[in-house]
PDB file of C-alpha atoms in Angstrom:
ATOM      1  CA  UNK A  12       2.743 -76.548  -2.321  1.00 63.00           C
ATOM      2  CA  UNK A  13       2.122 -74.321   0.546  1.00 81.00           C
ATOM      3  CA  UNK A  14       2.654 -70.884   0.400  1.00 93.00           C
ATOM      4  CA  UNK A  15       3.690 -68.285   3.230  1.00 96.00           C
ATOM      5  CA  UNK A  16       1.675 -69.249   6.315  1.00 96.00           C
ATOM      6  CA  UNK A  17       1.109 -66.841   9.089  1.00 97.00           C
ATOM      7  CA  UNK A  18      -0.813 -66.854  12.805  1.00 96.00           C
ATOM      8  CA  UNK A  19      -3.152 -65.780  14.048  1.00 97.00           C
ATOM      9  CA  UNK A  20      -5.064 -64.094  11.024  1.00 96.00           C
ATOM     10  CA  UNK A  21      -6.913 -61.959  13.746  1.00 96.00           C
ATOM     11  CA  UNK A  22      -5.270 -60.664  17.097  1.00 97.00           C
ATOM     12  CA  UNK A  23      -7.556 -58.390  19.488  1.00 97.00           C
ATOM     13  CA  UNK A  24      -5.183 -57.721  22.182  1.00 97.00           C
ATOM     14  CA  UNK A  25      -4.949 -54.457  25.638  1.00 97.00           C
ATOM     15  CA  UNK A  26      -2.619 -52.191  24.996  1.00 97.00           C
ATOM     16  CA  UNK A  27       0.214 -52.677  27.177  1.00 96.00           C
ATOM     17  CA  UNK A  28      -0.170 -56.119  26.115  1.00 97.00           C
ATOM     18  CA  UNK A  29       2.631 -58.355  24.492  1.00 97.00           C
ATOM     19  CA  UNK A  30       1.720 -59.412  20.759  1.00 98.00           C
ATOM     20  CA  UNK A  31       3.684 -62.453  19.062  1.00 98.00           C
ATOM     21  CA  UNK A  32       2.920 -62.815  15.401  1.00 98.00           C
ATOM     22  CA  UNK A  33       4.453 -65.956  13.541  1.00 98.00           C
ATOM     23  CA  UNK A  34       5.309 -67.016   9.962  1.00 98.00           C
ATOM     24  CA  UNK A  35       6.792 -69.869   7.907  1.00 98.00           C
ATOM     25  CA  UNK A  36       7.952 -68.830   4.969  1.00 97.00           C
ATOM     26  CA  UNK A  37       7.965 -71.279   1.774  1.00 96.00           C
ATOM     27  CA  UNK A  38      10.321 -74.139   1.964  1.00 95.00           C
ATOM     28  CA  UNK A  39      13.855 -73.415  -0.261  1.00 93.00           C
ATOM     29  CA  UNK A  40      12.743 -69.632   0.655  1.00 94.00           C
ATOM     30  CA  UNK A  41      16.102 -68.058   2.140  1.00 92.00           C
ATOM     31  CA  UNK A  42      15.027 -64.134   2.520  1.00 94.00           C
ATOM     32  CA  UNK A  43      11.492 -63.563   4.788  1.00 95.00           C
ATOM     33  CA  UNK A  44      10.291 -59.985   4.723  1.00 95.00           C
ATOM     34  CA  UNK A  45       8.138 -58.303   7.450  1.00 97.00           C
ATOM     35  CA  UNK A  46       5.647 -55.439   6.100  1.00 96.00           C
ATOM     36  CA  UNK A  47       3.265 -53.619   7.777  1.00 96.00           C
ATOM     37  CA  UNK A  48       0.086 -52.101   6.082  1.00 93.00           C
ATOM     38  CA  UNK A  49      -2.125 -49.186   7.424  1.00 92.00           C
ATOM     39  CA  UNK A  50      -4.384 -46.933   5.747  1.00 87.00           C
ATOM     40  CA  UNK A  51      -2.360 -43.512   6.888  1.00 87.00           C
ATOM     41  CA  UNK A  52       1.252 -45.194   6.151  1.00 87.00           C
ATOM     42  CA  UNK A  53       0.472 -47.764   3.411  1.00 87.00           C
ATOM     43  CA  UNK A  54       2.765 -51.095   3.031  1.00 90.00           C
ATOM     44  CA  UNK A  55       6.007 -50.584   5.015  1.00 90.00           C
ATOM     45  CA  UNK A  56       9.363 -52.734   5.039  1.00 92.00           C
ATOM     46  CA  UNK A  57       9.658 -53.126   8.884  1.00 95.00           C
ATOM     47  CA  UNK A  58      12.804 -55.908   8.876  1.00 95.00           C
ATOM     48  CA  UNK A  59      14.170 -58.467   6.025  1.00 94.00           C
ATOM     49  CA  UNK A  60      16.208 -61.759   6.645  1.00 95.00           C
ATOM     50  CA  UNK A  61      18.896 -63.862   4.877  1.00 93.00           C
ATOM     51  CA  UNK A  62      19.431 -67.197   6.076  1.00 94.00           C
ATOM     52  CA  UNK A  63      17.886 -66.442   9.422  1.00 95.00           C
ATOM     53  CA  UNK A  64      20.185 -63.293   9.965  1.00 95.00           C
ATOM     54  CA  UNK A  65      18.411 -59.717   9.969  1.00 95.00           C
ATOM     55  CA  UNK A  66      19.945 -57.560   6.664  1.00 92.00           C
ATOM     56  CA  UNK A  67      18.309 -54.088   7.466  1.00 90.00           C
ATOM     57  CA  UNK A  68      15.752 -53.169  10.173  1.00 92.00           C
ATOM     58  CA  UNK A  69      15.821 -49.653   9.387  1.00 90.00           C
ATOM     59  CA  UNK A  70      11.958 -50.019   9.477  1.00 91.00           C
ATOM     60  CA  UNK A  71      11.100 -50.768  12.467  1.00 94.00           C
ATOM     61  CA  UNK A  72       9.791 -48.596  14.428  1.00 87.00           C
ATOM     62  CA  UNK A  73      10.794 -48.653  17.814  1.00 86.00           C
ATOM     63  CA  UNK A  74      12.348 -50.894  20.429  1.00 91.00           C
ATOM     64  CA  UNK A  75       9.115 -51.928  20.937  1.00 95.00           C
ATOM     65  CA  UNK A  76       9.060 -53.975  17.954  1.00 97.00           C
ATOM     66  CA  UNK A  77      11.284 -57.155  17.856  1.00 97.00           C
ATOM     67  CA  UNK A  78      11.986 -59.890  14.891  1.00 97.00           C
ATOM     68  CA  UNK A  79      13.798 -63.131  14.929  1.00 97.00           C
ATOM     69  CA  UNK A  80      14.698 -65.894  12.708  1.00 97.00           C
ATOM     70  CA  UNK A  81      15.667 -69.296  14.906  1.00 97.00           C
ATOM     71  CA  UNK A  82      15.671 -71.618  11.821  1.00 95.00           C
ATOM     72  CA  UNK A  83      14.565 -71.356   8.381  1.00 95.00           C
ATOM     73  CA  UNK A  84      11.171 -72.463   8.614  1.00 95.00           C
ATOM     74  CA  UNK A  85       9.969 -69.983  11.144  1.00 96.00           C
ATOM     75  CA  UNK A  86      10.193 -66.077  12.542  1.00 98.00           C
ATOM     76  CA  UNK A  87       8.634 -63.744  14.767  1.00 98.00           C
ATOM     77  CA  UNK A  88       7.423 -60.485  15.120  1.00 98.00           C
ATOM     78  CA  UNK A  89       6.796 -59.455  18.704  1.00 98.00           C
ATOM     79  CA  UNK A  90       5.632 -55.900  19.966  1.00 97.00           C
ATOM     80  CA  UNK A  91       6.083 -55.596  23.568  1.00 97.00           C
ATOM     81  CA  UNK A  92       4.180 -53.317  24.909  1.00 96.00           C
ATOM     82  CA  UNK A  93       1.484 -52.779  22.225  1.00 96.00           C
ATOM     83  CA  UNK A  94      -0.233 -49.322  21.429  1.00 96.00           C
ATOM     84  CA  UNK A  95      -2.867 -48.652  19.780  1.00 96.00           C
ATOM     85  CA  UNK A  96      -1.136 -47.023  17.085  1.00 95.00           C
ATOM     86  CA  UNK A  97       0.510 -50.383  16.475  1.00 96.00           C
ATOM     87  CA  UNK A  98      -3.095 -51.478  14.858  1.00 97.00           C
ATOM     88  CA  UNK A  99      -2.572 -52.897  10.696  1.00 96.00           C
ATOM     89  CA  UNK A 100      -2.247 -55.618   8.965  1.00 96.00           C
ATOM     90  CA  UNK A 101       0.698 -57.752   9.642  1.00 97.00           C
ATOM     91  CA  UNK A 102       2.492 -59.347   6.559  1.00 96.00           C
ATOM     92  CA  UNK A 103       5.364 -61.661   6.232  1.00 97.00           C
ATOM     93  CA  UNK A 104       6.732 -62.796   2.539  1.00 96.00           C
ATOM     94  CA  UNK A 105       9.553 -65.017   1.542  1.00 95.00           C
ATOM     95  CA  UNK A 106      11.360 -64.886  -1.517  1.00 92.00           C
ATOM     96  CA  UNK A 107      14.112 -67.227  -3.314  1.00 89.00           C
ATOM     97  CA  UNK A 108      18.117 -65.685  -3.928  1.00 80.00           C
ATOM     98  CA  UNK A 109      18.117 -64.081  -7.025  1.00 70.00           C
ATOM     99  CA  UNK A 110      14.462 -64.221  -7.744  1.00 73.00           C
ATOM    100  CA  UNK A 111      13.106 -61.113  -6.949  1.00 76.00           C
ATOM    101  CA  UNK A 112       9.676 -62.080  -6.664  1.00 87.00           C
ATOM    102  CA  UNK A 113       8.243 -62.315  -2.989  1.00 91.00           C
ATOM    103  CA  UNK A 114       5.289 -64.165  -2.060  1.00 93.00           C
ATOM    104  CA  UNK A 115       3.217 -63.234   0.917  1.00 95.00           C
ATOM    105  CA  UNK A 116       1.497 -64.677   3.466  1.00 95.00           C
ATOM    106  CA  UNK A 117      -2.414 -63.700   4.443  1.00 94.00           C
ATOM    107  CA  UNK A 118      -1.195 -61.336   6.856  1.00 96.00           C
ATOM    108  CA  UNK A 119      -2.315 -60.893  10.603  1.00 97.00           C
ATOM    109  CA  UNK A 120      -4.481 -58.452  11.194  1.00 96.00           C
ATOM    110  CA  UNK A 121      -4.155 -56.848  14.698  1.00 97.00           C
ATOM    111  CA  UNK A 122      -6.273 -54.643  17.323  1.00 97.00           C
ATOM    112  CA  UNK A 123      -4.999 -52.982  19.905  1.00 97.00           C
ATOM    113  CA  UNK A 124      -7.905 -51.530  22.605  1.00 96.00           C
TER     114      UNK A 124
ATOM    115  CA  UNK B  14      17.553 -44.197  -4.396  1.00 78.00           C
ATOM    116  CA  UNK B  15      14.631 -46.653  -6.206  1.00 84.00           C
ATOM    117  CA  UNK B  16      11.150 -45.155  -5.760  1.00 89.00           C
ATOM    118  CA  UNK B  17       7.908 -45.241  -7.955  1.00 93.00           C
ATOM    119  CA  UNK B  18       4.569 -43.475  -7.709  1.00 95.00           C
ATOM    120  CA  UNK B  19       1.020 -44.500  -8.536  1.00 95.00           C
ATOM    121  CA  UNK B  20      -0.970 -41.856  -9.623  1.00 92.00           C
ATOM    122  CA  UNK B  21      -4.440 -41.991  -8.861  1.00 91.00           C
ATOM    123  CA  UNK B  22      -5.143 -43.496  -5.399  1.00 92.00           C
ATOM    124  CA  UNK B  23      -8.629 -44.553  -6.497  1.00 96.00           C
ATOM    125  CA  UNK B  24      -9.557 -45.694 -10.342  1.00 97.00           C
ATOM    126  CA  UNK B  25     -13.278 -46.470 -10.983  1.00 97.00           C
ATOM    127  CA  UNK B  26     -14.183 -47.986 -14.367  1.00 97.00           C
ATOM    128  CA  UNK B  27     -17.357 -49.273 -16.088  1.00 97.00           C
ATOM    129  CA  UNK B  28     -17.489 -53.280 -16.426  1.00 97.00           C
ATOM    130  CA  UNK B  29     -16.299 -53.621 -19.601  1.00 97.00           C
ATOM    131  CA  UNK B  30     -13.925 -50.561 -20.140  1.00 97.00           C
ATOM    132  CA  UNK B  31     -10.100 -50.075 -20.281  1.00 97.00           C
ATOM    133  CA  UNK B  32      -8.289 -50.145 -17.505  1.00 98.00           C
ATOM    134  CA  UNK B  33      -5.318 -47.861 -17.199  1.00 98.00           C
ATOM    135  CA  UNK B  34      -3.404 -47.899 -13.824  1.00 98.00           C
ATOM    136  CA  UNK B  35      -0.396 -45.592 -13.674  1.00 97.00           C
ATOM    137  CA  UNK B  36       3.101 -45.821 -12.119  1.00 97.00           C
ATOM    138  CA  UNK B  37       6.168 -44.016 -12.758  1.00 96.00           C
ATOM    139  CA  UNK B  38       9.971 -44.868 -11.199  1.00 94.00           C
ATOM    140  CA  UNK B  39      13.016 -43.339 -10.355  1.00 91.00           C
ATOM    141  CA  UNK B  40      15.881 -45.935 -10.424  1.00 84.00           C
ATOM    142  CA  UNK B  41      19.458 -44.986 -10.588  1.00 79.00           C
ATOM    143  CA  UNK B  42      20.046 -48.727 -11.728  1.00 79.00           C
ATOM    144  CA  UNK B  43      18.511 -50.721 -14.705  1.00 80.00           C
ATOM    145  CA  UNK B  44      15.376 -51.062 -13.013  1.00 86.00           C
ATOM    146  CA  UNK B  45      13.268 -53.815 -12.213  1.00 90.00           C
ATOM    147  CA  UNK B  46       9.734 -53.447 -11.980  1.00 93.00           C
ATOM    148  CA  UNK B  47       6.853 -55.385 -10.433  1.00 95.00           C
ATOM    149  CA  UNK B  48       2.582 -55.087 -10.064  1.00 97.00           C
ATOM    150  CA  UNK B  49       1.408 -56.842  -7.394  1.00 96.00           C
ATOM    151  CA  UNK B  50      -2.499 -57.069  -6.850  1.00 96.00           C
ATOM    152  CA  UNK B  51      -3.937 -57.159  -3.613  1.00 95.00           C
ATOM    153  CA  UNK B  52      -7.772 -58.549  -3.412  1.00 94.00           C
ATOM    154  CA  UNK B  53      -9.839 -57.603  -0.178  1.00 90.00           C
ATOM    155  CA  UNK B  54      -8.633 -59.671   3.117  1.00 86.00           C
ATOM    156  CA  UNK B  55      -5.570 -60.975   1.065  1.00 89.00           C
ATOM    157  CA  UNK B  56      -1.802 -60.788   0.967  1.00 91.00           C
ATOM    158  CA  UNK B  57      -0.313 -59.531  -1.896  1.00 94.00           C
ATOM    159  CA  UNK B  58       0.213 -61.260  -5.213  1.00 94.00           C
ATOM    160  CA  UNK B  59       2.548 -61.007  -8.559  1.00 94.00           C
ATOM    161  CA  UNK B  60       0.300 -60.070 -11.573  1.00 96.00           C
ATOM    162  CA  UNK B  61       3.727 -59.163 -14.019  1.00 95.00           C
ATOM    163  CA  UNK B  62       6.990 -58.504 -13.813  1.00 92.00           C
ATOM    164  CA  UNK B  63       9.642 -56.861 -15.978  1.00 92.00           C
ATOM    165  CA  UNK B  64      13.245 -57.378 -16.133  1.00 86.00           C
ATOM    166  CA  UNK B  65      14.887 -55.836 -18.772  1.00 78.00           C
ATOM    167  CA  UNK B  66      13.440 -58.561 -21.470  1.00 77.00           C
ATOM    168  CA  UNK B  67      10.226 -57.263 -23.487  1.00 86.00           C
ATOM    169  CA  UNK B  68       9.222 -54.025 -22.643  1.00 89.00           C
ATOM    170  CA  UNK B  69       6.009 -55.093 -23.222  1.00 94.00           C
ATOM    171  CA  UNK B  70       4.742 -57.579 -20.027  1.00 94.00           C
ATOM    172  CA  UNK B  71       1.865 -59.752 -19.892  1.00 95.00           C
ATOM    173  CA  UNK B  72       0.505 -60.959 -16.676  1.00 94.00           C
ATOM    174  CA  UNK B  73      -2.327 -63.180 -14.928  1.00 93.00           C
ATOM    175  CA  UNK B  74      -6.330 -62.011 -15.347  1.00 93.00           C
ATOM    176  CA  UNK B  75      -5.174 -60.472 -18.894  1.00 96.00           C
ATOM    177  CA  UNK B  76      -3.366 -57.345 -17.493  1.00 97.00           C
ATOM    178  CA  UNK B  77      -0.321 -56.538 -18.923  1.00 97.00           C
ATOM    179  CA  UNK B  78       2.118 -53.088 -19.051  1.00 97.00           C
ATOM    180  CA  UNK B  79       4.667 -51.756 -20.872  1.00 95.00           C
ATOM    181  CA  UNK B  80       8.060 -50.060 -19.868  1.00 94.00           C
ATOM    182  CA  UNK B  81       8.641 -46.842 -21.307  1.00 94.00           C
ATOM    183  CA  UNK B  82      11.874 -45.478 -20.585  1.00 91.00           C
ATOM    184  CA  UNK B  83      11.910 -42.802 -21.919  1.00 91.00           C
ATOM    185  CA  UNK B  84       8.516 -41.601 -20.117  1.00 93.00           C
ATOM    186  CA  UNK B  85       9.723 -43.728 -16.820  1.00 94.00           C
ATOM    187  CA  UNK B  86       6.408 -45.214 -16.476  1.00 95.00           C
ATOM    188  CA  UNK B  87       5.207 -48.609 -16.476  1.00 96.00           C
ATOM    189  CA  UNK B  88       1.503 -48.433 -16.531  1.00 97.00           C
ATOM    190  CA  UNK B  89      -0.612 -51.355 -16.326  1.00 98.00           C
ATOM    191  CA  UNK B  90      -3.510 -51.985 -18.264  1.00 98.00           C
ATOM    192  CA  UNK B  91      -6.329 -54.244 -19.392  1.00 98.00           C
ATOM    193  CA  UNK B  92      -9.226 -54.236 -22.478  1.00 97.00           C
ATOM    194  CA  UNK B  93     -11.771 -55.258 -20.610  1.00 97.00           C
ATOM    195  CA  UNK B  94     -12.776 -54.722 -16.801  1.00 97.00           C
ATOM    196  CA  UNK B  95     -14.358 -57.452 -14.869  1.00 96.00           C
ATOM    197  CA  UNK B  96     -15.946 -57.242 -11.679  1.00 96.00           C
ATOM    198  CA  UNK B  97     -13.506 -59.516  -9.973  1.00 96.00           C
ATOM    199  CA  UNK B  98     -10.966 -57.527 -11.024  1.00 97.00           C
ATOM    200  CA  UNK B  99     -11.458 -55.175  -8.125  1.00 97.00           C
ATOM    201  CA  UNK B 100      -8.944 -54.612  -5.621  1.00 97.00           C
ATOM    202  CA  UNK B 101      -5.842 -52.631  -4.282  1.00 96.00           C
ATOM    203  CA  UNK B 102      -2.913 -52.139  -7.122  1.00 97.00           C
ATOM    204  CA  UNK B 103       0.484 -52.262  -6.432  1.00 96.00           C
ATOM    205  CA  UNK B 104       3.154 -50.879  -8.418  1.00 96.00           C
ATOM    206  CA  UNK B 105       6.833 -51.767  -6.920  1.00 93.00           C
ATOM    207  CA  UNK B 106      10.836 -51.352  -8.024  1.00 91.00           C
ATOM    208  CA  UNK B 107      13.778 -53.412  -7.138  1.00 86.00           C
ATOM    209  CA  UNK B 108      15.373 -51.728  -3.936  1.00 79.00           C
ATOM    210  CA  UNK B 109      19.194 -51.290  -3.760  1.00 71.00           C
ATOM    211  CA  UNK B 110      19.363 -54.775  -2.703  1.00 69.00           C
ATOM    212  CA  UNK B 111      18.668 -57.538  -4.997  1.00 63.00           C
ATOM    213  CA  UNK B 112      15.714 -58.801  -2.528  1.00 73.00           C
ATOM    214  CA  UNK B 113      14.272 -55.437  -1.426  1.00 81.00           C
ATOM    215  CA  UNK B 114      11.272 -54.026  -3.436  1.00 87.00           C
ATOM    216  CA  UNK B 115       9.738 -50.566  -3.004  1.00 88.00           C
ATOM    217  CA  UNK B 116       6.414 -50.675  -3.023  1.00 91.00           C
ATOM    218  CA  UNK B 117       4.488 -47.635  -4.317  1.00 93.00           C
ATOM    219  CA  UNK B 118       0.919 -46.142  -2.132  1.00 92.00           C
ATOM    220  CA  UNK B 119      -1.620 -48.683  -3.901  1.00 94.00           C
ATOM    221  CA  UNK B 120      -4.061 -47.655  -6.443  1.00 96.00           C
ATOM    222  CA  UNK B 121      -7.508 -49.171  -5.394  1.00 96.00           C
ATOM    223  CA  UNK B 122      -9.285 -50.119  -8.402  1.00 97.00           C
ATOM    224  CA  UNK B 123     -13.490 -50.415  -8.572  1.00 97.00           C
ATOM    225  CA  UNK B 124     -15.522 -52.097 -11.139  1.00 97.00           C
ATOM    226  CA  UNK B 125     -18.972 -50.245 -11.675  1.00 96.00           C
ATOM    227  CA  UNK B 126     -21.758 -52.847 -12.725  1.00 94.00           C
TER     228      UNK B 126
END
């Protein structure tokens, strides 16, 4: 059974650059969950889904930062234009309704110059 | 609001020794607690979970904690220390909704030969 699946693993992008990170969350899954992990901040909810439809996005941090859902099998994170301060690890996870586990994905880890 | 904190943001024990993590939570709801373990270059993953059953949790790799709730705590612990049980510790709370988890900063835990 696959688990969470996310690409790239590695992005080295410009700043100023856009950035498109993708994940499929576990089939059945109905909630996907995007973190983002840095030394300074630690793991951060940036935006959750519920059957494709955004819940809370409270975390994101600025307009920069974008998230869709187009079906249940994939989502985006985009960051248009990138920063250098946008540098961490990228996770997605997916979880079932009324299970509260999540499982995550490897995570992306991106560089912005 | 839901919120736990790790103490310690770096445990080093001898191979072979006890390892105590802590975490303590504020919930304002039956609470619903969670360690997740996160090994180097990895998403994260469940090692236990408590929900209101035993207060007394066993997990994967032979860790296991116990809800106090009296204390609010839920440390985790384990006899005996192997070296490939180093990695970053995550101690985490059901959020206001069902789905959401608050993670706490990470406790990074090395194994000294």
């Amino acid at each position: 059974d696959a688990g969470v699946i996310q690409s790239p693993r590695h992005e080295v992008t410009e700043m100023g650059q856009e950035v498109t990170l993708r994940c499929k969350p576990i089939s059945g899954h109905d909630y996907l969950f995007w973190y983002r992990q840095t030394m300074m901040r630690g793991l951060e909810l940036l935006i959750y889904f519920n059957n494709n439809v955004p819940i809370d996005d409270s975390g994101m941090p600025e307009d920069r930062f974008s998230a869709k859902m187009p079906n249940a099998s994939f989502s985006t994170l985009k960051i248009q234009p990138s920063e250098p301060r946008d540098s961490a690890v990228y996770f997605c996870a997916s979880s079932l309704a009324g299970r509260e586990t999540q499982y995550f994905g490897p995570g992306t880890r991106l560089l912005v110059l | 609001a839901q919120s736990v904190t790790q103490l310690g943001s770096h445990v080093s024990v001898s191979e072979g020794a006890l390892v105590l993590l802590r975490c303590n939570y504020s919930s304002s709801v039956p609470p619903y607690l969670f360690w997740y373990v996160q090994y180097p270059n990895q998403g994260l993953q469940l090692l236990l979970k408590y929900t209101s059953a035993a207060t007394l949790v066993k997990g994967i790799n032979g860790f296991e904690a116990e809800f106090k709730k009296s204390e609010t705590s839920f440390h985790l612990t384990k006899p005996s220390a192997h070296m490939s049980d180093a990695a970053e510790y995550f101690c985490a709370v059901r959020g206001n909704s069902a789905s959401k988890i608050i993670f706490g900063s990470g406790t990074r835990l090395s194994i000294r030969p």
